[in-house]
Each structure stands twice: as structure tokens, then as C-alpha cells.
Tab-separated table of C-alpha atoms and ligand atoms in Angstrom:
chain	number	residue	atom	x	y	z
A	1	UNK	CA	0.000	0.000	0.000
A	2	UNK	CA	1.294	3.480	-0.839
A	3	UNK	CA	1.478	5.528	2.364
A	4	UNK	CA	-0.599	8.683	2.506
A	5	UNK	CA	-2.522	8.247	-0.727
A	6	UNK	CA	-5.435	10.075	0.853
A	7	UNK	CA	-3.364	12.682	2.655
A	8	UNK	CA	-5.590	15.655	3.468
A	9	UNK	CA	-8.686	14.164	1.795
A	10	UNK	CA	-11.885	14.515	3.817
A	11	UNK	CA	-14.109	11.494	4.103
A	12	UNK	CA	-17.532	11.617	5.682
A	13	UNK	CA	-18.289	8.052	6.693
A	14	UNK	CA	-21.959	7.280	7.280
A	15	UNK	CA	-22.642	4.148	9.283
A	16	UNK	CA	-26.112	2.677	9.276
A	17	UNK	CA	-27.571	-0.205	11.258
A	18	UNK	CA	-26.357	-3.688	10.453
A	19	UNK	CA	-24.100	-6.394	11.762
A	20	UNK	CA	-21.399	-5.236	9.309
A	21	UNK	CA	-21.135	-1.880	11.134
A	22	UNK	CA	-18.034	-3.193	12.914
A	23	UNK	CA	-16.210	-3.302	9.570
A	24	UNK	CA	-16.669	0.466	9.283
A	25	UNK	CA	-14.421	0.760	12.339
A	26	UNK	CA	-11.620	-1.025	10.492
A	27	UNK	CA	-12.256	1.153	7.430
A	28	UNK	CA	-11.903	4.273	9.596
A	29	UNK	CA	-8.535	2.981	10.784
A	30	UNK	CA	-7.374	2.248	7.232
A	31	UNK	CA	-8.479	5.682	6.015
A	32	UNK	CA	-6.566	7.398	8.792
A	33	UNK	CA	-3.570	5.245	7.932
A	34	UNK	CA	-3.677	6.666	4.396
A	35	UNK	CA	-3.715	10.204	5.777
A	36	UNK	CA	-7.434	10.941	5.314
A	37	UNK	CA	-9.452	13.069	7.713
A	38	UNK	CA	-12.523	11.107	8.757
A	39	UNK	CA	-15.755	12.275	10.347
A	40	UNK	CA	-18.311	9.650	11.216
A	41	UNK	CA	-22.077	10.060	11.220
A	42	UNK	CA	-24.097	7.181	12.661
A	43	UNK	CA	-27.779	6.459	12.308
A	44	UNK	CA	-29.709	5.616	15.461
A	45	UNK	CA	-29.765	1.941	14.406
A	46	UNK	CA	-25.970	1.889	13.908
A	47	UNK	CA	-25.490	2.858	17.561
A	48	UNK	CA	-27.214	-0.392	18.520
A	49	UNK	CA	-24.364	-2.317	16.888
A	50	UNK	CA	-21.184	-0.328	17.593
A	51	UNK	CA	-20.512	2.330	20.199
A	52	UNK	CA	-19.886	5.859	18.900
A	53	UNK	CA	-16.864	5.893	21.206
A	54	UNK	CA	-15.154	3.356	18.934
A	55	UNK	CA	-15.519	5.658	15.931
A	56	UNK	CA	-14.600	8.712	17.960
A	57	UNK	CA	-11.360	7.086	19.071
A	58	UNK	CA	-10.497	5.773	15.601
A	59	UNK	CA	-11.416	8.917	13.659
A	60	UNK	CA	-10.101	11.383	16.226
A	61	UNK	CA	-13.288	13.417	15.777
A	62	UNK	CA	-16.606	13.568	17.622
A	63	UNK	CA	-19.244	11.274	16.151
A	64	UNK	CA	-22.546	12.797	15.141
A	65	UNK	CA	-26.018	11.330	14.921
A	66	UNK	CA	-28.539	14.037	15.736
A	67	UNK	CA	-29.714	16.647	13.310
A	68	UNK	CA	-30.763	19.023	16.070
A	69	UNK	CA	-27.800	18.790	18.424
A	70	UNK	CA	-26.978	22.306	19.640
A	71	UNK	CA	-23.514	21.392	20.946
A	72	UNK	CA	-22.302	19.915	17.689
A	73	UNK	CA	-24.234	22.240	15.400
A	74	UNK	CA	-22.476	25.151	17.079
A	75	UNK	CA	-19.074	23.592	16.263
A	76	UNK	CA	-19.909	22.529	12.711
A	77	UNK	CA	-23.431	22.871	11.340
A	78	UNK	CA	-24.790	20.032	9.225
A	79	UNK	CA	-24.574	22.034	6.002
A	80	UNK	CA	-20.981	22.921	6.832
A	81	UNK	CA	-20.298	19.237	7.473
A	82	UNK	CA	-21.789	18.335	4.082
A	83	UNK	CA	-19.592	20.968	2.398
A	84	UNK	CA	-16.526	19.804	4.311
A	85	UNK	CA	-16.481	16.354	2.699
A	86	UNK	CA	-14.577	15.384	-0.459
A	87	UNK	CA	-16.536	12.115	-0.495
A	88	UNK	CA	-19.473	10.735	1.457
A	89	UNK	CA	-19.472	6.952	1.863
A	90	UNK	CA	-22.210	5.065	3.656
A	91	UNK	CA	-20.835	1.713	4.793
A	92	UNK	CA	-22.731	-0.345	5.633
A	93	UNK	CA	-25.767	1.059	3.827
A	94	UNK	CA	-28.851	-0.780	5.075
A	95	UNK	CA	-31.903	-1.450	2.899
A	96	UNK	CA	-33.653	1.283	4.861
A	97	UNK	CA	-30.970	3.913	4.177
A	98	UNK	CA	-30.825	2.942	0.492
A	99	UNK	CA	-34.609	3.383	0.301
A	100	UNK	CA	-34.557	6.736	2.101
A	101	UNK	CA	-31.754	8.049	-0.130
A	102	UNK	CA	-33.490	6.830	-3.272
A	103	UNK	CA	-36.550	8.845	-2.322
A	104	UNK	CA	-34.644	11.924	-1.257
A	105	UNK	CA	-35.798	11.782	2.364
A	106	UNK	CA	-33.998	13.928	4.912
A	107	UNK	CA	-35.348	12.553	8.150
A	108	UNK	CA	-32.108	12.224	10.095
A	109	UNK	CA	-28.647	13.763	10.041
A	110	UNK	CA	-27.139	11.243	7.602
A	111	UNK	CA	-29.817	11.487	4.909
A	112	UNK	CA	-29.933	15.267	5.307
A	113	UNK	CA	-26.170	15.451	4.764
A	114	UNK	CA	-26.482	13.310	1.635
A	115	UNK	CA	-28.963	15.763	0.161
A	116	UNK	CA	-26.842	18.758	1.097
A	117	UNK	CA	-23.496	17.368	-0.081
A	118	UNK	CA	-22.247	18.339	-3.536
A	119	UNK	CA	-19.317	15.886	-3.477
A	120	UNK	CA	-19.486	12.283	-4.770
A	121	UNK	CA	-21.725	9.966	-2.770
A	122	UNK	CA	-20.964	6.245	-2.478
A	123	UNK	CA	-22.988	3.527	-0.798
A	124	UNK	CA	-21.750	0.083	0.192
A	125	UNK	CA	-24.917	-1.933	0.731
A	126	UNK	CA	-25.030	-4.692	3.331
A	127	UNK	CA	-28.153	-6.629	4.159
A	128	UNK	CA	-29.760	-10.047	4.109
A	129	UNK	CA	-29.665	-11.587	0.622
A	130	UNK	CA	-33.463	-11.682	0.399
A	131	UNK	CA	-33.698	-7.990	1.249
A	132	UNK	CA	-31.005	-7.208	-1.351
A	133	UNK	CA	-32.771	-9.244	-4.043
A	134	UNK	CA	-36.175	-7.720	-3.266
A	135	UNK	CA	-37.565	-5.752	-6.189
A	136	UNK	CA	-38.011	-2.688	-3.985
A	137	UNK	CA	-34.304	-2.627	-3.039
A	138	UNK	CA	-33.226	-3.298	-6.615
A	139	UNK	CA	-35.379	-0.403	-7.857
A	140	UNK	CA	-33.944	1.867	-5.175
A	141	UNK	CA	-30.353	0.923	-6.002
A	142	UNK	CA	-30.966	1.415	-9.730
A	143	UNK	CA	-32.469	4.806	-8.994
A	144	UNK	CA	-29.424	5.829	-6.941
A	145	UNK	CA	-26.969	4.551	-9.562
A	146	UNK	CA	-28.920	6.387	-12.270
A	147	UNK	CA	-28.413	9.567	-10.278
A	148	UNK	CA	-24.650	9.071	-10.175
A	149	UNK	CA	-24.355	7.544	-6.717
A	150	UNK	CA	-21.477	5.061	-6.629
A	151	UNK	CA	-22.745	1.639	-5.546
A	152	UNK	CA	-19.922	-0.516	-4.196
A	153	UNK	CA	-20.849	-4.155	-3.714
A	154	UNK	CA	-22.390	-6.027	-2.087
A	155	UNK	CA	-20.210	-9.129	-2.089
A	156	UNK	CA	-21.617	-12.644	-2.105
A	157	UNK	CA	-21.073	-15.272	0.550
A	158	UNK	CA	-22.064	-16.478	3.987
A	159	UNK	CA	-24.210	-14.050	5.962
A	160	UNK	CA	-24.484	-13.465	9.690
A	161	UNK	CA	-28.118	-14.654	9.594
A	162	UNK	CA	-27.054	-18.057	8.203
A	163	UNK	CA	-28.070	-17.353	4.592
A	164	UNK	CA	-25.663	-17.435	1.676
A	165	UNK	CA	-25.876	-14.974	-1.187
A	166	UNK	CA	-25.369	-11.324	-2.173
A	167	UNK	CA	-25.521	-8.815	0.655
A	168	UNK	CA	-22.149	-8.876	2.395
A	169	UNK	CA	-20.388	-5.564	2.935
A	170	UNK	CA	-17.224	-5.313	0.837
A	171	UNK	CA	-14.105	-5.813	2.922
A	172	UNK	CA	-12.591	-2.621	4.401
A	173	UNK	CA	-9.428	-2.976	2.260
A	174	UNK	CA	-11.596	-3.181	-0.849
A	175	UNK	CA	-13.605	-0.111	0.197
A	176	UNK	CA	-10.342	1.747	0.802
A	177	UNK	CA	-9.227	0.962	-2.767
A	178	UNK	CA	-12.549	2.197	-4.140
A	179	UNK	CA	-12.241	5.439	-2.205
A	180	UNK	CA	-8.654	5.883	-3.416
A	181	UNK	CA	-9.814	5.122	-6.959
A	182	UNK	CA	-12.621	7.692	-6.716
A	183	UNK	CA	-10.455	10.436	-5.229
A	184	UNK	CA	-6.927	9.918	-6.517
A	185	UNK	CA	-6.149	10.208	-10.157
A	186	UNK	CA	-3.114	7.972	-10.391
A	187	UNK	CA	-1.048	7.782	-13.602
A	188	UNK	CA	-3.221	4.888	-14.813
A	189	UNK	CA	-6.609	6.321	-13.781
A	190	UNK	CA	-9.258	5.176	-16.245
A	191	UNK	CA	-6.855	2.760	-17.986
A	192	UNK	CA	-8.348	-0.713	-18.449
A	193	UNK	CA	-5.828	-3.442	-17.722
A	194	UNK	CA	-6.004	-7.181	-18.269
A	195	UNK	CA	-3.421	-9.314	-16.432
A	196	UNK	CA	-2.869	-13.065	-16.690
A	197	UNK	CA	-1.239	-14.799	-13.736
A	198	UNK	CA	-0.459	-18.149	-12.208
A	199	UNK	CA	0.095	-21.532	-13.813
A	200	UNK	CA	-2.286	-23.457	-16.046
A	201	UNK	CA	-3.330	-27.075	-15.534
A	202	UNK	CA	-3.685	-29.285	-18.570
A	203	UNK	CA	-5.781	-32.379	-17.865
A	204	UNK	CA	-4.376	-35.866	-18.533
A	205	UNK	CA	-7.532	-37.478	-17.206
A	206	UNK	CA	-10.233	-36.279	-14.760
A	207	UNK	CA	-7.853	-36.452	-11.775
A	208	UNK	CA	-4.380	-35.700	-13.177
A	209	UNK	CA	-2.851	-32.776	-14.971
A	210	UNK	CA	0.327	-31.368	-16.444
A	211	UNK	CA	1.206	-28.234	-14.486
A	212	UNK	CA	4.107	-26.062	-13.414
A	213	UNK	CA	5.535	-24.440	-10.286
A	214	UNK	CA	4.299	-20.874	-10.844
A	215	UNK	CA	2.862	-19.451	-7.595
A	216	UNK	CA	1.167	-16.467	-9.265
A	217	UNK	CA	2.832	-14.107	-6.763
A	218	UNK	CA	4.378	-11.797	-9.350
A	219	UNK	CA	1.188	-11.495	-11.424
A	220	UNK	CA	-0.947	-10.834	-8.356
A	221	UNK	CA	1.518	-8.277	-6.997
A	222	UNK	CA	1.585	-6.576	-10.395
A	223	UNK	CA	-2.225	-6.529	-10.619
A	224	UNK	CA	-2.300	-4.866	-7.203
A	225	UNK	CA	0.439	-2.366	-8.121
A	226	UNK	CA	-1.339	-1.386	-11.363
A	227	UNK	CA	-4.568	-0.979	-9.397
A	228	UNK	CA	-2.761	1.284	-6.922
A	229	UNK	CA	-1.809	3.522	-9.879
A	230	UNK	CA	-5.520	3.948	-10.589
A	231	UNK	CA	-6.088	1.316	-13.303
A	232	UNK	CA	-9.241	-0.793	-13.604
A	233	UNK	CA	-7.730	-4.247	-13.399
A	234	UNK	CA	-9.131	-7.625	-14.432
A	235	UNK	CA	-6.965	-10.570	-13.383
A	236	UNK	CA	-7.341	-13.802	-15.346
A	237	UNK	CA	-5.832	-16.361	-13.012
A	238	UNK	CA	-4.850	-19.979	-13.194
A	239	UNK	CA	-5.096	-21.995	-9.959
A	240	UNK	CA	-3.238	-20.283	-7.102
A	241	UNK	CA	-3.535	-20.145	-3.327
A	242	UNK	CA	-3.486	-16.332	-3.289
A	243	UNK	CA	-6.235	-13.937	-2.172
A	244	UNK	CA	-7.659	-11.573	-4.803
A	245	UNK	CA	-5.951	-8.156	-4.516
A	246	UNK	CA	-8.341	-5.505	-3.195
A	247	UNK	CA	-10.185	-3.633	-5.919
A	248	UNK	CA	-9.221	-6.123	-8.640
A	249	UNK	CA	-11.790	-8.218	-10.541
A	250	UNK	CA	-10.673	-11.844	-10.838
A	251	UNK	CA	-11.652	-14.473	-13.400
A	252	UNK	CA	-10.580	-18.026	-12.530
A	253	UNK	CA	-9.483	-20.470	-15.225
A	254	UNK	CA	-7.654	-23.801	-15.251
A	255	UNK	CA	-6.320	-24.585	-18.712
A	256	UNK	CA	-4.430	-22.569	-21.320
A	257	UNK	CA	-7.427	-22.790	-23.665
A	258	UNK	CA	-9.727	-21.442	-20.935
A	259	UNK	CA	-7.241	-18.653	-20.273
A	260	UNK	CA	-7.131	-17.845	-23.960
A	261	UNK	CA	-10.948	-17.757	-24.068
A	262	UNK	CA	-11.159	-15.508	-20.997
A	263	UNK	CA	-8.599	-13.139	-22.553
A	264	UNK	CA	-10.161	-13.207	-26.038
A	265	UNK	CA	-13.569	-12.177	-24.702
A	266	UNK	CA	-12.127	-9.190	-22.798
A	267	UNK	CA	-9.119	-7.981	-24.761
A	268	UNK	CA	-11.031	-5.649	-27.068
A	269	UNK	CA	-12.021	-3.660	-23.973
A	270	UNK	CA	-8.538	-3.245	-22.552
A	271	UNK	CA	-5.859	-0.605	-23.081
A	272	UNK	CA	-3.019	-2.510	-21.483
A	273	UNK	CA	-2.378	-6.261	-21.431
A	274	UNK	CA	0.140	-7.931	-19.141
A	275	UNK	CA	0.855	-11.618	-19.753
A	276	UNK	CA	2.367	-12.787	-16.501
A	277	UNK	CA	0.919	-16.303	-16.480
A	278	UNK	CA	3.138	-19.355	-16.801
A	279	UNK	CA	0.985	-20.824	-19.545
A	280	UNK	CA	1.742	-24.477	-20.260
A	281	UNK	CA	3.358	-24.659	-23.688
A	282	UNK	CA	1.820	-28.086	-24.360
A	283	UNK	CA	-1.324	-29.954	-23.348
A	284	UNK	CA	-2.210	-33.648	-23.567
A	285	UNK	CA	-3.576	-34.239	-27.070
A	286	UNK	CA	-6.526	-36.309	-25.901
A	287	UNK	CA	-7.307	-36.231	-22.173
A	288	UNK	CA	-8.757	-39.583	-21.104
A	289	UNK	CA	-12.459	-39.372	-20.250
A	290	UNK	CA	-12.000	-41.730	-17.269
A	291	UNK	CA	-9.180	-42.206	-14.738
A	292	UNK	CA	-6.229	-43.954	-16.422
A	293	UNK	CA	-5.635	-47.351	-14.771
A	294	UNK	CA	-2.232	-48.526	-13.557
A	295	UNK	CA	-1.969	-51.509	-15.930
A	296	UNK	CA	0.561	-50.628	-18.655
A	297	UNK	CA	4.304	-50.839	-17.877
A	298	UNK	CA	5.021	-47.810	-20.018
A	299	UNK	CA	2.734	-44.980	-20.863
A	300	UNK	CA	3.365	-42.330	-23.500
A	301	UNK	CA	1.666	-38.977	-23.269
A	302	UNK	CA	1.184	-37.194	-26.558
A	303	UNK	CA	1.271	-33.421	-26.196
A	304	UNK	CA	0.141	-30.696	-28.565
A	305	UNK	CA	1.145	-27.029	-28.606
A	306	UNK	CA	-0.991	-24.513	-26.764
A	307	UNK	CA	-1.737	-21.151	-28.344
A	308	UNK	CA	0.576	-18.312	-27.307
A	309	UNK	CA	-1.831	-15.947	-25.569
A	310	UNK	CA	0.361	-12.855	-25.266
A	311	UNK	CA	1.525	-13.189	-28.890
A	312	UNK	CA	-2.061	-13.449	-30.123
A	313	UNK	CA	-2.959	-10.287	-28.173
A	314	UNK	CA	0.029	-8.413	-29.653
A	315	UNK	CA	-0.925	-9.617	-33.155
A	316	UNK	CA	-4.379	-8.011	-33.051
A	317	UNK	CA	-5.163	-5.302	-35.573
A	318	UNK	CA	-5.328	-2.652	-32.850
A	319	UNK	CA	-3.472	-4.262	-29.949
A	320	UNK	CA	-3.454	-2.895	-26.422
A	321	UNK	CA	-0.044	-1.932	-25.020
A	322	UNK	CA	1.242	-5.480	-24.573
A	323	UNK	CA	3.655	-6.589	-21.863
A	324	UNK	CA	5.169	-10.056	-21.623
A	325	UNK	CA	7.658	-11.839	-19.422
A	326	UNK	CA	10.712	-13.838	-20.357
A	327	UNK	CA	12.419	-16.258	-18.004
A	328	UNK	CA	15.851	-17.172	-19.340
A	329	UNK	CA	18.729	-19.224	-17.982
A	330	UNK	CA	21.480	-17.402	-19.938
A	331	UNK	CA	22.145	-14.419	-22.242
A	332	UNK	CA	19.193	-12.690	-20.613
A	333	UNK	CA	19.012	-9.417	-22.569
A	334	UNK	CA	19.722	-10.974	-25.962
A	335	UNK	CA	17.152	-13.747	-25.595
A	336	UNK	CA	14.493	-11.576	-23.967
A	337	UNK	CA	14.810	-8.969	-26.693
A	338	UNK	CA	14.509	-11.681	-29.333
A	339	UNK	CA	11.331	-12.827	-27.578
A	340	UNK	CA	9.986	-9.279	-27.520
A	341	UNK	CA	10.454	-8.987	-31.270
A	342	UNK	CA	9.181	-12.477	-32.079
A	343	UNK	CA	5.995	-11.978	-30.078
A	344	UNK	CA	5.517	-8.341	-31.099
A	345	UNK	CA	5.510	-7.098	-27.493
A	346	UNK	CA	5.752	-3.436	-26.574
A	347	UNK	CA	7.671	-4.299	-23.432
A	348	UNK	CA	9.246	-7.404	-21.974
A	349	UNK	CA	10.215	-7.996	-18.336
A	350	UNK	CA	13.046	-10.495	-18.236
A	351	UNK	CA	14.419	-12.446	-15.318
A	352	UNK	CA	17.240	-14.887	-14.962
A	353	UNK	CA	16.038	-18.266	-13.753
A	354	UNK	CA	18.063	-21.154	-12.488
A	355	UNK	CA	19.639	-19.049	-9.730
A	356	UNK	CA	18.791	-20.530	-6.326
A	357	UNK	CA	16.735	-17.765	-4.792
A	358	UNK	CA	14.786	-15.767	-7.397
A	359	UNK	CA	12.056	-16.467	-9.921
A	360	UNK	CA	9.448	-19.191	-9.677
A	361	UNK	CA	8.053	-19.912	-6.207
A	362	UNK	CA	10.452	-17.431	-4.580
A	363	UNK	CA	9.491	-14.235	-2.774
A	364	UNK	CA	12.277	-12.165	-4.358
A	365	UNK	CA	12.952	-11.403	-7.976
A	366	UNK	CA	15.026	-9.085	-10.179
A	367	UNK	CA	14.070	-7.863	-13.638
A	368	UNK	CA	15.513	-6.275	-16.725
A	369	UNK	CA	12.833	-4.419	-18.650
A	370	UNK	CA	13.269	-3.956	-22.392
A	371	UNK	CA	11.354	-1.954	-24.966
A	372	UNK	CA	12.049	-0.665	-28.440
A	373	UNK	CA	14.991	1.671	-27.919
A	374	UNK	CA	15.343	1.439	-24.138
A	375	UNK	CA	15.776	-0.638	-21.031
A	376	UNK	CA	15.683	-0.458	-17.238
A	377	UNK	CA	17.229	-2.672	-14.603
A	378	UNK	CA	15.058	-3.335	-11.550
A	379	UNK	CA	17.315	-4.606	-8.782
A	380	UNK	CA	16.486	-7.644	-6.723
A	381	UNK	CA	13.633	-6.984	-4.270
A	382	UNK	CA	10.615	-8.705	-2.717
A	383	UNK	CA	8.001	-9.291	-5.431
A	384	UNK	CA	5.504	-6.636	-4.177
A	385	UNK	CA	8.257	-3.973	-4.209
A	386	UNK	CA	9.500	-5.090	-7.598
A	387	UNK	CA	5.921	-5.134	-8.898
A	388	UNK	CA	5.464	-1.477	-7.894
A	389	UNK	CA	8.672	-0.518	-9.717
A	390	UNK	CA	7.636	-2.482	-12.782
A	391	UNK	CA	4.129	-0.954	-12.709
A	392	UNK	CA	5.724	2.521	-12.720
A	393	UNK	CA	7.860	1.623	-15.778
A	394	UNK	CA	4.826	0.129	-17.536
A	395	UNK	CA	2.775	3.280	-16.834
A	396	UNK	CA	5.554	5.484	-18.186
A	397	UNK	CA	6.030	3.427	-21.369
A	398	UNK	CA	2.252	3.135	-21.848
A	399	UNK	CA	1.932	6.922	-21.832
A	400	UNK	CA	5.017	7.395	-24.013
A	401	UNK	CA	3.464	5.165	-26.687
A	402	UNK	CA	0.041	6.832	-26.386
A	403	UNK	CA	1.670	10.248	-26.751
A	404	UNK	CA	3.665	9.064	-29.807
A	405	UNK	CA	0.476	7.738	-31.428
A	406	UNK	CA	-1.525	10.822	-30.661
A	407	UNK	CA	0.901	13.763	-30.661
A	408	UNK	CA	-1.220	16.692	-29.604
B	1	LIG	O1	7.654	-18.165	-24.769
B	1	LIG	P1	7.679	-18.003	-23.280
B	1	LIG	O2	6.799	-18.993	-22.553
B	1	LIG	O3	9.040	-17.901	-22.699
B	1	LIG	O4	7.044	-16.550	-23.054
B	1	LIG	C1	6.657	-16.073	-21.819
B	1	LIG	C2	5.631	-14.987	-22.003
B	1	LIG	O5	4.617	-15.432	-22.898
B	1	LIG	C3	4.918	-14.663	-20.724
B	1	LIG	O6	4.537	-13.304	-20.812
B	1	LIG	C4	3.708	-15.579	-20.770
B	1	LIG	O7	2.644	-15.088	-19.977
B	1	LIG	C5	3.371	-15.592	-22.235
B	1	LIG	N1	2.790	-16.821	-22.764
B	1	LIG	C6	1.478	-16.829	-23.185
B	1	LIG	N2	0.951	-17.962	-23.733
B	1	LIG	C7	1.675	-19.081	-23.843
B	1	LIG	C8	3.015	-19.091	-23.414
B	1	LIG	C9	3.538	-17.950	-22.869
B	1	LIG	O8	0.798	-15.809	-23.079
B	1	LIG	N3	1.139	-20.176	-24.363
């Protein structure tokens, strides 16, 4: 995480009643950690779940709930409070608050502030899945979105009431990324990025596969670093044990052909493509429909070539800025540059493999980045650090190419 991304930004955090209200406390902490000023407004129902003292301590500011509260109004009137904010976020936003906002009610401090505020308004709904799916809630949410309110989530999964489905509050780290995305215009703001990561698994039969040792760490770290620069990132991932980076949309695939399909259906809508996946070069020609029995003494596996995903992206008529990786055991620059040319890449990130402690499965890596007419050496570092350095080089080269294509 980049320290102080929200330095000096003013966030008005509305907390409404729901079991997820405790997550707003963590969000307050994260916002302060990024340098934001936070003022919290709670609905009466929210106070049943979390004490205002918690938010007061975490935000460093008094917590407000009442519209007609002479003590607080004297310090900062509600209209002043609405004008103070750079962004109003209601998290969690209950079905009731969503309904009241959709109808423009101003029957407590929070809804009144939302009407008075001229800054962006975001809601992060959290409620029982049945309440979320109800036509009334869906109409209210659509009405808010149609008015320009940012609707973040909800996520799907297990609910406190025992149900499973849509209605979970997004995680605080995810909400933080959304706030940063809404308020900070990083160098890749508005740029649509597609990243492949992880290994692929090529089935031999229903229980066995041909795979490789890629952990996905570099691709995930890069997806996160590009997101932190403001990009909208979709991560097409082979099987990994890694959590999805906050604010990144993830599409899970298993085989190279599935990865190619997931990329092909999205590539026309991306400005920047990063092929970080360790795609299997070959797949079994004819996977057995049933489990292969241990009868034969020798068994030959016929393999056929997989398509080269990054090369097919670069070969499009109007390709996105295309970045590939090259892992080489010797003559790193020479071989990586040959790969860049052969695949038609705009940029290649090359690393030396075979050394004991970098590359596949390791936490550290070092890269040499090559493009037409230039290069950069990124010294050995933990993968998240290296990913941030690489993301900065990618952003710079992306803009250099865009400027060259469109010299205004
Ligand atoms: O040819 P090689 O496998 O060394 O190239 C590595 C680069 O090509 C990586 O960027 C990788 O993601 C990409 N690649 C691909 N599809 C393949 C093989 C590699 O996109 N089938």
C-alpha cells in the first residue's frame, strides 16, 4: 500500500444499522492510515451495533447522529459538514438507508447530509440476501446509480443470519481501494488493464494434470500495483492459493485454452495487457475421459502445442499496449529482446532463472525491462516492491506510446 494516498482528503463516513457496522471501524482505521481526515455520522440503528466511542477514538473526531444537536451544530453545522467532505461513503448502507436516499428523504442527520453534499456519494450496501434481491431494493439501487451515486458491492457469501448470497459488505481494504480510486487520479486512472497470472493445468484425465511451479505471486503483486496507480484491473488467473488483490476483478481459469478464451472475450475492452501467467506450452492431445488405470508398464503422453496468448494479443489489428515476461537461464538481454520482437511485445520484463533464490516460487525477484529503444534494470527486491517498480515503468512506457500515437 502506498502511504498517505489520501493525505488531506476529507471522508464523511456514514454508518447505518447492520451487523457489518463493525467493519466500518476497520475502514476508519485504514483511512486514517492513508492520511485521510474522517468524520463519522451514525444512524440511530448503527449505535445499537457499535458504540460511537469506537468511531470517535479511531477517527479522532466527535461522532454525530442528531440533526438538532446544539452542541455539535455550534461547532460545525450540518450544512458545513456536508460541504466539508470530499466524499461521502455510507458503509454499511442498510436497505432502509438505500430506500430513504433513493426517495430523497432527509429525516435524520445522515440522509440530510447526503442531500446537502455536492461531493461524490458512495454507498456500500449490506443486508440479508433476500432484502437485497427484493424488487423494492433493486429499484432503489438502480435509482441511486442512475443519479450518479457510486454503488460498491455487495459481495456474495455467507451471511451473519445463516443465509448465503449477495448482501455482504465489501471488505474494508476493498472499500479503501474504491475510495482511493474515486479520489486519486493515479497515472493509470481510467486505464483498463487485463493481467494473466499463475500456472495453467492441462488435464491428462479427470484427476491428473500437467502443471508447473508458478505461484502467481508476481502477477498478483503486479495486478495490485497497477490498481494502486488507478487502473481498472481484471486478473485472469490460473489456480493459485493467493487472495484476490483488493479492488481487482478476478476471473478463474484452469487450462491454457480457458485462459485464452477468458482473454479473447475481454481484450477488445482493454488498453493494457500484461501476460504474466506461466501458460503451459503443451497440453495432452486427448485427455482420457475416465481415470487412467495402472496396468501398462510404459505410458506415453502425446502433447500438442498450446496457443501463445500474449503473442495473439500483440498480433491483433489494434493491440493494447502489450507486456510479456521472459524467463531465461542465460544471455538474458539478448534472448528476452529476441522474444519481444518475435511476439511483437511493446515491453518485456526479463528475469534470470536457475539461480537458487529468485524467480518461480520465490518471494524475491530481479528484472531487466526492455522496450524498443530502451531498457531499465530493476534490482532484486521482494516481489511486491518489484511489482510497484515495474508498474511505474509500464505506466511510463504506456503513456510514451500513447503520446507518440496521438501527438497533440
Ligand atoms: O515463450 P515463453 O513462454 O518464454 O514466453 C513467456 C511470455 O509469454 C509470458 O509473458 C507468458 O505469460 C506468455 N505466454 C502466453 N501464452 C503461452 C506461453 C507464454 O501468453 N502459451
